[in-house]
């Protein structure tokens, strides 16, 4: 499994609860369908090639200037464009596979640095390998480990990047699911986002993977450099119409954050309690977002996949993530009913 996702795996007529895809279980804000329906006539004309209105709305949501906004057909398009601009790409492993794939597509040398045993960044290793003109891509929180970078560690990494005259690309696609400890956009505002870009997206928190809307905050100079390689009209009319409907639904945002925190804690607590009592034995790693990395203690990830499939659950195998091996899986935080079914599956030797 290179990526999670129900439709890419399920067999015909099979009923599975999809724990493989880490999308907000509360789904989309209520006003979205109305906004998309009202925007139908916009499909008959070209979008504003500069996306001035969308940039203004996005800047208001991110609390930065319009001059700092970059848009993408999903976060991956922004990552891809950045990879084309730099000499080498550096990633920590395990991490989202598209970081490395985009580097290879652009024929850029890919430097991989394993995380430390607690999945924190290897600062010493980074200092040794980082060069001028490098692009460091860092998930915050990281996928599949689910961990946010501690504030002081992030500031330390940024200082190393600036000193080397390299560039830090922070992928914060899961930002809204995390505890409100710090906001990177606010944290780096005084520096003018020099040598830095912070990416977020509508895909995960707003449950809109099909709309393909990514957005980022960086310096005006970097915005200008990216504008020279961006494809014209790369954001569709529905994505543009969705932005005001999702960004300012404060009730949806508040409920989503509360739900994820409550259910993440529920899963972590009960996996610790029952994880080694059933046929498949699991150890959960700490998580700050809407998915949890699990180590399979007595089998391979493919065995776990078959075990859960028999019980109506689709999980994400993690052998495609470098350095994890073949004994890890990832699960999303879903509804309480679904999460209870997962706990039941691991806590009973005869559960089916």
Coordinates of C-alpha atoms in Angstrom, one line a residue:
X1 CA 0.0 0.0 0.0
X2 CA 1.7 3.2 -1.2
X3 CA -1.2 5.3 0.1
X4 CA -4.3 4.7 2.3
X5 CA -7.8 4.9 0.8
X6 CA -10.8 2.7 0.7
X7 CA -11.5 2.9 -3.0
X8 CA -8.0 1.9 -4.0
X9 CA -8.1 -1.3 -2.0
X10 CA -11.6 -2.8 -1.4
X11 CA -12.9 -5.7 -3.4
X12 CA -16.2 -5.5 -5.2
X13 CA -19.2 -5.6 -2.8
X14 CA -16.9 -5.8 0.2
X15 CA -18.0 -3.7 3.2
X16 CA -15.1 -2.3 5.2
X17 CA -14.6 0.5 7.7
X18 CA -11.8 2.5 6.3
X19 CA -9.1 3.1 8.9
X20 CA -6.5 3.5 6.2
X21 CA -7.4 6.9 5.0
X22 CA -6.8 9.7 7.6
X23 CA -9.7 12.0 6.7
X24 CA -11.8 14.0 9.2
X25 CA -14.6 11.5 10.3
X26 CA -17.0 14.5 10.7
X27 CA -16.7 15.0 7.0
X28 CA -17.3 18.4 5.4
X29 CA -18.8 21.7 6.8
X30 CA -22.6 21.9 6.3
X31 CA -22.6 24.9 3.9
X32 CA -20.2 23.3 1.4
X33 CA -22.8 21.7 -0.9
X34 CA -24.8 24.9 -1.2
X35 CA -21.6 26.9 -2.0
X36 CA -20.6 24.4 -4.7
X37 CA -24.1 24.3 -6.2
X38 CA -24.2 28.1 -6.3
X39 CA -20.8 28.2 -8.1
X40 CA -21.9 25.9 -11.0
X41 CA -21.9 28.8 -13.6
X42 CA -18.3 29.5 -12.7
X43 CA -17.4 26.3 -14.5
X44 CA -18.3 28.0 -17.8
X45 CA -15.5 30.6 -17.6
X46 CA -11.8 30.5 -16.8
X47 CA -10.9 31.1 -13.2
X48 CA -9.0 34.3 -12.4
X49 CA -5.5 33.3 -13.4
X50 CA -4.0 35.2 -10.4
X51 CA -6.6 33.8 -8.0
X52 CA -6.8 37.2 -6.2
X53 CA -10.1 36.5 -4.3
X54 CA -9.0 33.0 -3.2
X55 CA -5.6 34.3 -2.1
X56 CA -7.3 37.0 0.0
X57 CA -9.6 34.4 1.7
X58 CA -6.8 32.0 2.3
X59 CA -4.6 34.7 3.8
X60 CA -7.4 35.7 6.2
X61 CA -7.7 32.0 7.3
X62 CA -3.9 31.5 7.7
X63 CA -3.5 35.0 9.3
X64 CA -0.8 36.1 6.9
X65 CA -0.5 38.6 4.0
X66 CA -1.9 38.0 0.5
X67 CA 1.6 38.5 -0.8
X68 CA 2.7 35.4 1.2
X69 CA 0.1 33.0 -0.3
X70 CA 0.9 30.1 -2.7
X71 CA -1.8 27.9 -4.0
X72 CA -1.7 24.4 -5.4
X73 CA -3.7 21.6 -6.9
X74 CA -3.4 19.8 -3.6
X75 CA -0.3 20.1 -1.3
X76 CA 1.6 17.7 -3.6
X77 CA 1.7 20.1 -6.5
X78 CA 3.3 22.7 -4.2
X79 CA 5.8 20.1 -3.0
X80 CA 6.5 19.1 -6.6
X81 CA 7.2 22.7 -7.6
X82 CA 9.6 23.2 -4.7
X83 CA 11.5 20.1 -5.6
X84 CA 12.2 21.5 -9.1
X85 CA 13.8 24.7 -7.7
X86 CA 16.5 23.3 -5.5
X87 CA 19.8 21.3 -5.9
X88 CA 19.1 18.4 -3.6
X89 CA 16.2 17.2 -1.5
X90 CA 16.6 16.1 2.1
X91 CA 13.9 14.1 4.0
X92 CA 13.7 12.3 7.3
X93 CA 12.5 8.7 7.2
X94 CA 10.0 7.3 7.6
X95 CA 7.9 10.1 6.0
X96 CA 5.3 10.7 3.2
X97 CA 6.6 8.9 0.1
X98 CA 5.7 11.7 -2.3
X99 CA 8.6 13.8 -0.9
X100 CA 11.1 11.4 -2.3
X101 CA 9.2 10.6 -5.4
X102 CA 8.9 14.2 -6.4
X103 CA 12.6 14.6 -6.0
X104 CA 13.3 11.6 -8.2
X105 CA 10.9 12.8 -10.9
X106 CA 12.9 16.1 -11.1
X107 CA 16.2 14.1 -11.1
X108 CA 17.3 15.7 -7.8
X109 CA 19.7 13.8 -5.5
X110 CA 17.6 12.5 -2.5
X111 CA 19.3 12.5 0.9
X112 CA 17.5 10.4 3.6
X113 CA 18.2 10.8 7.3
X114 CA 16.5 8.3 9.6
X115 CA 14.6 9.7 12.6
X116 CA 16.0 8.9 16.0
X117 CA 14.5 6.0 17.9
X118 CA 11.7 8.2 19.4
X119 CA 10.9 9.5 15.9
X120 CA 12.4 12.9 16.7
X121 CA 14.6 14.6 14.0
X122 CA 18.3 13.8 14.1
X123 CA 19.7 17.3 14.4
X124 CA 23.3 16.2 14.4
X125 CA 22.8 14.2 11.3
X126 CA 21.0 17.1 9.6
X127 CA 23.9 19.5 10.4
X128 CA 26.4 17.1 8.8
X129 CA 24.5 16.6 5.6
X130 CA 22.7 20.0 4.9
X131 CA 24.3 22.1 2.2
X132 CA 23.6 25.5 0.5
X133 CA 20.8 25.2 -2.0
X134 CA 19.3 22.1 -0.4
X135 CA 15.5 21.7 0.2
X136 CA 14.6 20.1 3.5
X137 CA 11.1 18.7 3.5
X138 CA 9.7 18.0 7.0
X139 CA 6.2 16.8 8.0
X140 CA 4.8 18.6 11.0
X141 CA 3.1 16.4 12.2
X142 CA 4.9 13.7 10.3
X143 CA 3.2 10.9 8.4
X144 CA 3.2 8.1 9.5
X145 CA 4.6 8.8 13.0
X146 CA 1.9 11.4 13.9
X147 CA 4.3 13.6 15.8
X148 CA 4.6 17.3 15.8
X149 CA 8.1 18.8 16.0
X150 CA 8.7 20.4 19.4
X151 CA 8.7 24.2 19.1
X152 CA 12.4 24.6 20.3
X153 CA 13.5 21.8 18.0
X154 CA 11.8 23.4 15.0
X155 CA 13.5 26.8 15.8
X156 CA 16.8 24.9 16.0
X157 CA 16.2 23.3 12.6
X158 CA 15.3 26.6 11.1
X159 CA 18.4 28.2 12.4
X160 CA 20.5 25.4 10.9
X161 CA 18.7 25.9 7.5
X162 CA 19.2 29.6 7.5
X163 CA 22.9 29.3 8.4
X164 CA 23.4 26.9 5.5
X165 CA 21.4 29.1 3.1
X166 CA 19.1 26.1 2.5
X167 CA 15.3 26.0 2.5
X168 CA 12.8 24.5 4.9
X169 CA 9.5 23.2 3.5
X170 CA 7.1 22.4 6.3
X171 CA 4.3 20.1 5.3
X172 CA 1.5 20.8 7.8
X173 CA -1.4 19.0 6.1
X174 CA -2.6 17.7 9.4
X175 CA -2.0 20.9 11.4
X176 CA -5.6 21.5 12.5
X177 CA -5.9 18.1 14.1
X178 CA -3.0 18.9 16.5
X179 CA -3.0 20.4 20.0
X180 CA -2.8 24.2 19.9
X181 CA 0.8 24.4 21.2
X182 CA 2.2 26.8 18.5
X183 CA 1.3 28.0 15.0
X184 CA 4.3 27.9 12.6
X185 CA 2.8 30.8 10.5
X186 CA 2.7 33.0 13.5
X187 CA 6.1 31.7 14.9
X188 CA 8.0 32.7 11.8
X189 CA 6.2 35.8 10.8
X190 CA 8.8 38.2 12.2
X191 CA 11.4 36.6 9.9
X192 CA 9.3 37.2 6.8
X193 CA 9.3 33.4 6.1
X194 CA 12.8 33.7 4.6
X195 CA 14.2 30.3 3.6
X196 CA 10.8 28.8 4.7
X197 CA 7.4 27.7 3.4
X198 CA 4.5 26.3 5.4
X199 CA 2.1 24.1 3.5
X200 CA -1.5 23.2 4.6
X201 CA -4.4 21.8 2.7
X202 CA -8.2 21.2 2.5
X203 CA -7.7 17.4 2.0
X204 CA -7.5 16.1 5.6
X205 CA -9.2 18.4 8.1
X206 CA -11.9 19.6 5.7
X207 CA -12.3 16.0 4.2
X208 CA -11.9 17.2 0.7
X209 CA -9.3 15.0 -1.1
X210 CA -11.3 15.3 -4.3
X211 CA -11.3 19.1 -4.5
X212 CA -7.5 19.3 -4.7
X213 CA -6.8 22.5 -2.8
X214 CA -3.4 23.1 -1.2
X215 CA -2.2 26.4 0.1
X216 CA 1.0 27.7 1.7
X217 CA 2.7 30.7 3.3
X218 CA 6.1 31.9 2.3
X219 CA 8.1 35.0 1.5
X220 CA 7.0 37.2 -1.4
X221 CA 10.3 36.4 -3.1
X222 CA 9.6 32.7 -3.0
X223 CA 6.0 33.3 -4.2
X224 CA 7.5 35.1 -7.2
X225 CA 9.9 32.3 -8.0
X226 CA 7.1 29.7 -7.8
X227 CA 4.8 31.8 -10.0
X228 CA 7.3 31.4 -12.9
X229 CA 6.8 27.6 -13.0
X230 CA 3.2 27.2 -11.9
X231 CA 0.7 25.8 -14.5
X232 CA -1.9 28.4 -15.5
X233 CA -5.5 27.9 -14.1
X234 CA -4.3 25.1 -11.8
X235 CA -7.0 25.6 -9.2
X236 CA -10.6 24.6 -10.3
X237 CA -13.7 26.7 -9.8
X238 CA -15.2 24.3 -7.2
X239 CA -12.0 24.5 -5.1
X240 CA -12.2 28.3 -5.2
X241 CA -15.9 28.3 -4.2
X242 CA -15.2 25.8 -1.3
X243 CA -12.6 28.0 0.5
X244 CA -15.0 30.6 2.1
X245 CA -17.5 27.8 3.0
X246 CA -14.9 25.7 4.9
X247 CA -12.3 28.2 6.3
X248 CA -14.8 30.2 8.4
X249 CA -17.2 27.5 9.7
X250 CA -16.0 28.0 13.3
X251 CA -18.5 25.5 14.7
X252 CA -17.2 22.7 12.4
X253 CA -13.6 23.5 13.2
X254 CA -14.2 23.5 17.0
X255 CA -16.2 20.2 16.9
X256 CA -13.7 18.5 14.7
X257 CA -10.8 19.4 16.9
X258 CA -12.6 18.3 20.1
X259 CA -13.7 15.0 18.5
X260 CA -10.2 14.1 17.3
X261 CA -8.7 14.8 20.6
X262 CA -11.3 12.8 22.5
X263 CA -11.2 9.8 20.2
X264 CA -7.4 9.8 19.8
X265 CA -7.1 9.6 23.6
X266 CA -9.8 6.8 23.6
X267 CA -7.9 4.7 21.1
X268 CA -4.5 5.2 22.6
X269 CA -5.8 4.3 26.1
X270 CA -7.6 1.2 25.0
X271 CA -4.9 0.0 22.6
X272 CA -2.5 0.2 25.6
X273 CA -5.0 -1.7 27.7
X274 CA -6.1 -4.4 25.2
X275 CA -3.4 -4.3 22.5
X276 CA -1.6 -7.5 23.6
X277 CA -4.7 -9.5 24.7
X278 CA -5.9 -10.7 21.3
X279 CA -4.7 -12.7 18.3
X280 CA -2.9 -9.7 16.8
X281 CA -0.7 -8.0 19.4
X282 CA -0.1 -4.2 19.0
X283 CA 1.9 -1.4 20.5
X284 CA 0.8 2.2 19.9
X285 CA 3.1 5.1 19.5
X286 CA 2.2 8.5 20.8
X287 CA 0.4 10.7 18.3
X288 CA -0.5 14.4 18.1
X289 CA -3.0 14.1 15.2
X290 CA -5.8 12.1 13.6
X291 CA -3.9 8.8 13.0
X292 CA -1.8 6.4 15.1
X293 CA 1.2 4.3 14.2
X294 CA 1.1 0.8 15.6
X295 CA 3.8 -1.8 15.9
X296 CA 2.7 -5.4 15.2
X297 CA 4.5 -7.4 17.9
X298 CA 3.7 -11.0 16.7
X299 CA 3.1 -10.8 12.9
X300 CA 3.8 -8.9 9.7
X301 CA 1.8 -6.0 8.5
X302 CA 0.2 -8.1 5.7
X303 CA -1.0 -10.6 8.3
X304 CA -2.6 -7.7 10.2
X305 CA -4.2 -6.5 7.0
X306 CA -5.9 -9.9 6.5
X307 CA -6.8 -10.2 10.2
X308 CA -8.6 -6.9 10.2
X309 CA -10.2 -7.3 6.8
X310 CA -11.9 -10.5 8.0
X311 CA -13.4 -8.3 10.8
X312 CA -14.6 -5.6 8.4
X313 CA -11.8 -3.2 8.9
X314 CA -9.3 -1.8 6.4
X315 CA -5.9 -0.6 7.9
X316 CA -2.9 0.9 6.3
X317 CA 0.2 -1.3 6.0
X318 CA 3.4 0.6 6.5
X319 CA 6.1 -1.5 4.8
X320 CA 6.2 1.1 2.0
X321 CA 7.6 3.6 4.6
X322 CA 11.4 3.3 4.7
X323 CA 13.0 2.3 8.0
X324 CA 9.8 0.9 9.4
X325 CA 10.1 -2.7 8.1
X326 CA 7.2 -5.0 7.7
X327 CA 5.7 -5.0 11.2
X328 CA 3.9 -1.6 11.4
X329 CA 0.4 -0.5 10.5
X330 CA -1.4 2.9 10.7
X331 CA -5.0 3.6 11.7
X332 CA -7.1 6.7 11.4
X333 CA -9.1 8.2 14.3
X334 CA -12.7 7.7 13.2
X335 CA -16.2 7.9 14.8
X336 CA -16.6 6.5 18.4
X337 CA -18.7 3.6 17.0
X338 CA -16.0 2.7 14.5
X339 CA -13.2 3.1 17.1
X340 CA -15.0 0.8 19.4
X341 CA -15.2 -1.8 16.7
X342 CA -11.4 -1.6 16.2
X343 CA -10.9 -2.1 20.0
X344 CA -13.2 -5.0 20.0
X345 CA -11.3 -6.6 17.2
X346 CA -8.0 -6.5 19.0
X347 CA -9.3 -7.4 22.4
X348 CA -11.0 -10.7 21.6
X349 CA -9.1 -13.8 20.3
X350 CA -12.3 -15.0 18.7
X351 CA -13.7 -11.7 17.4
X352 CA -14.8 -11.7 13.7

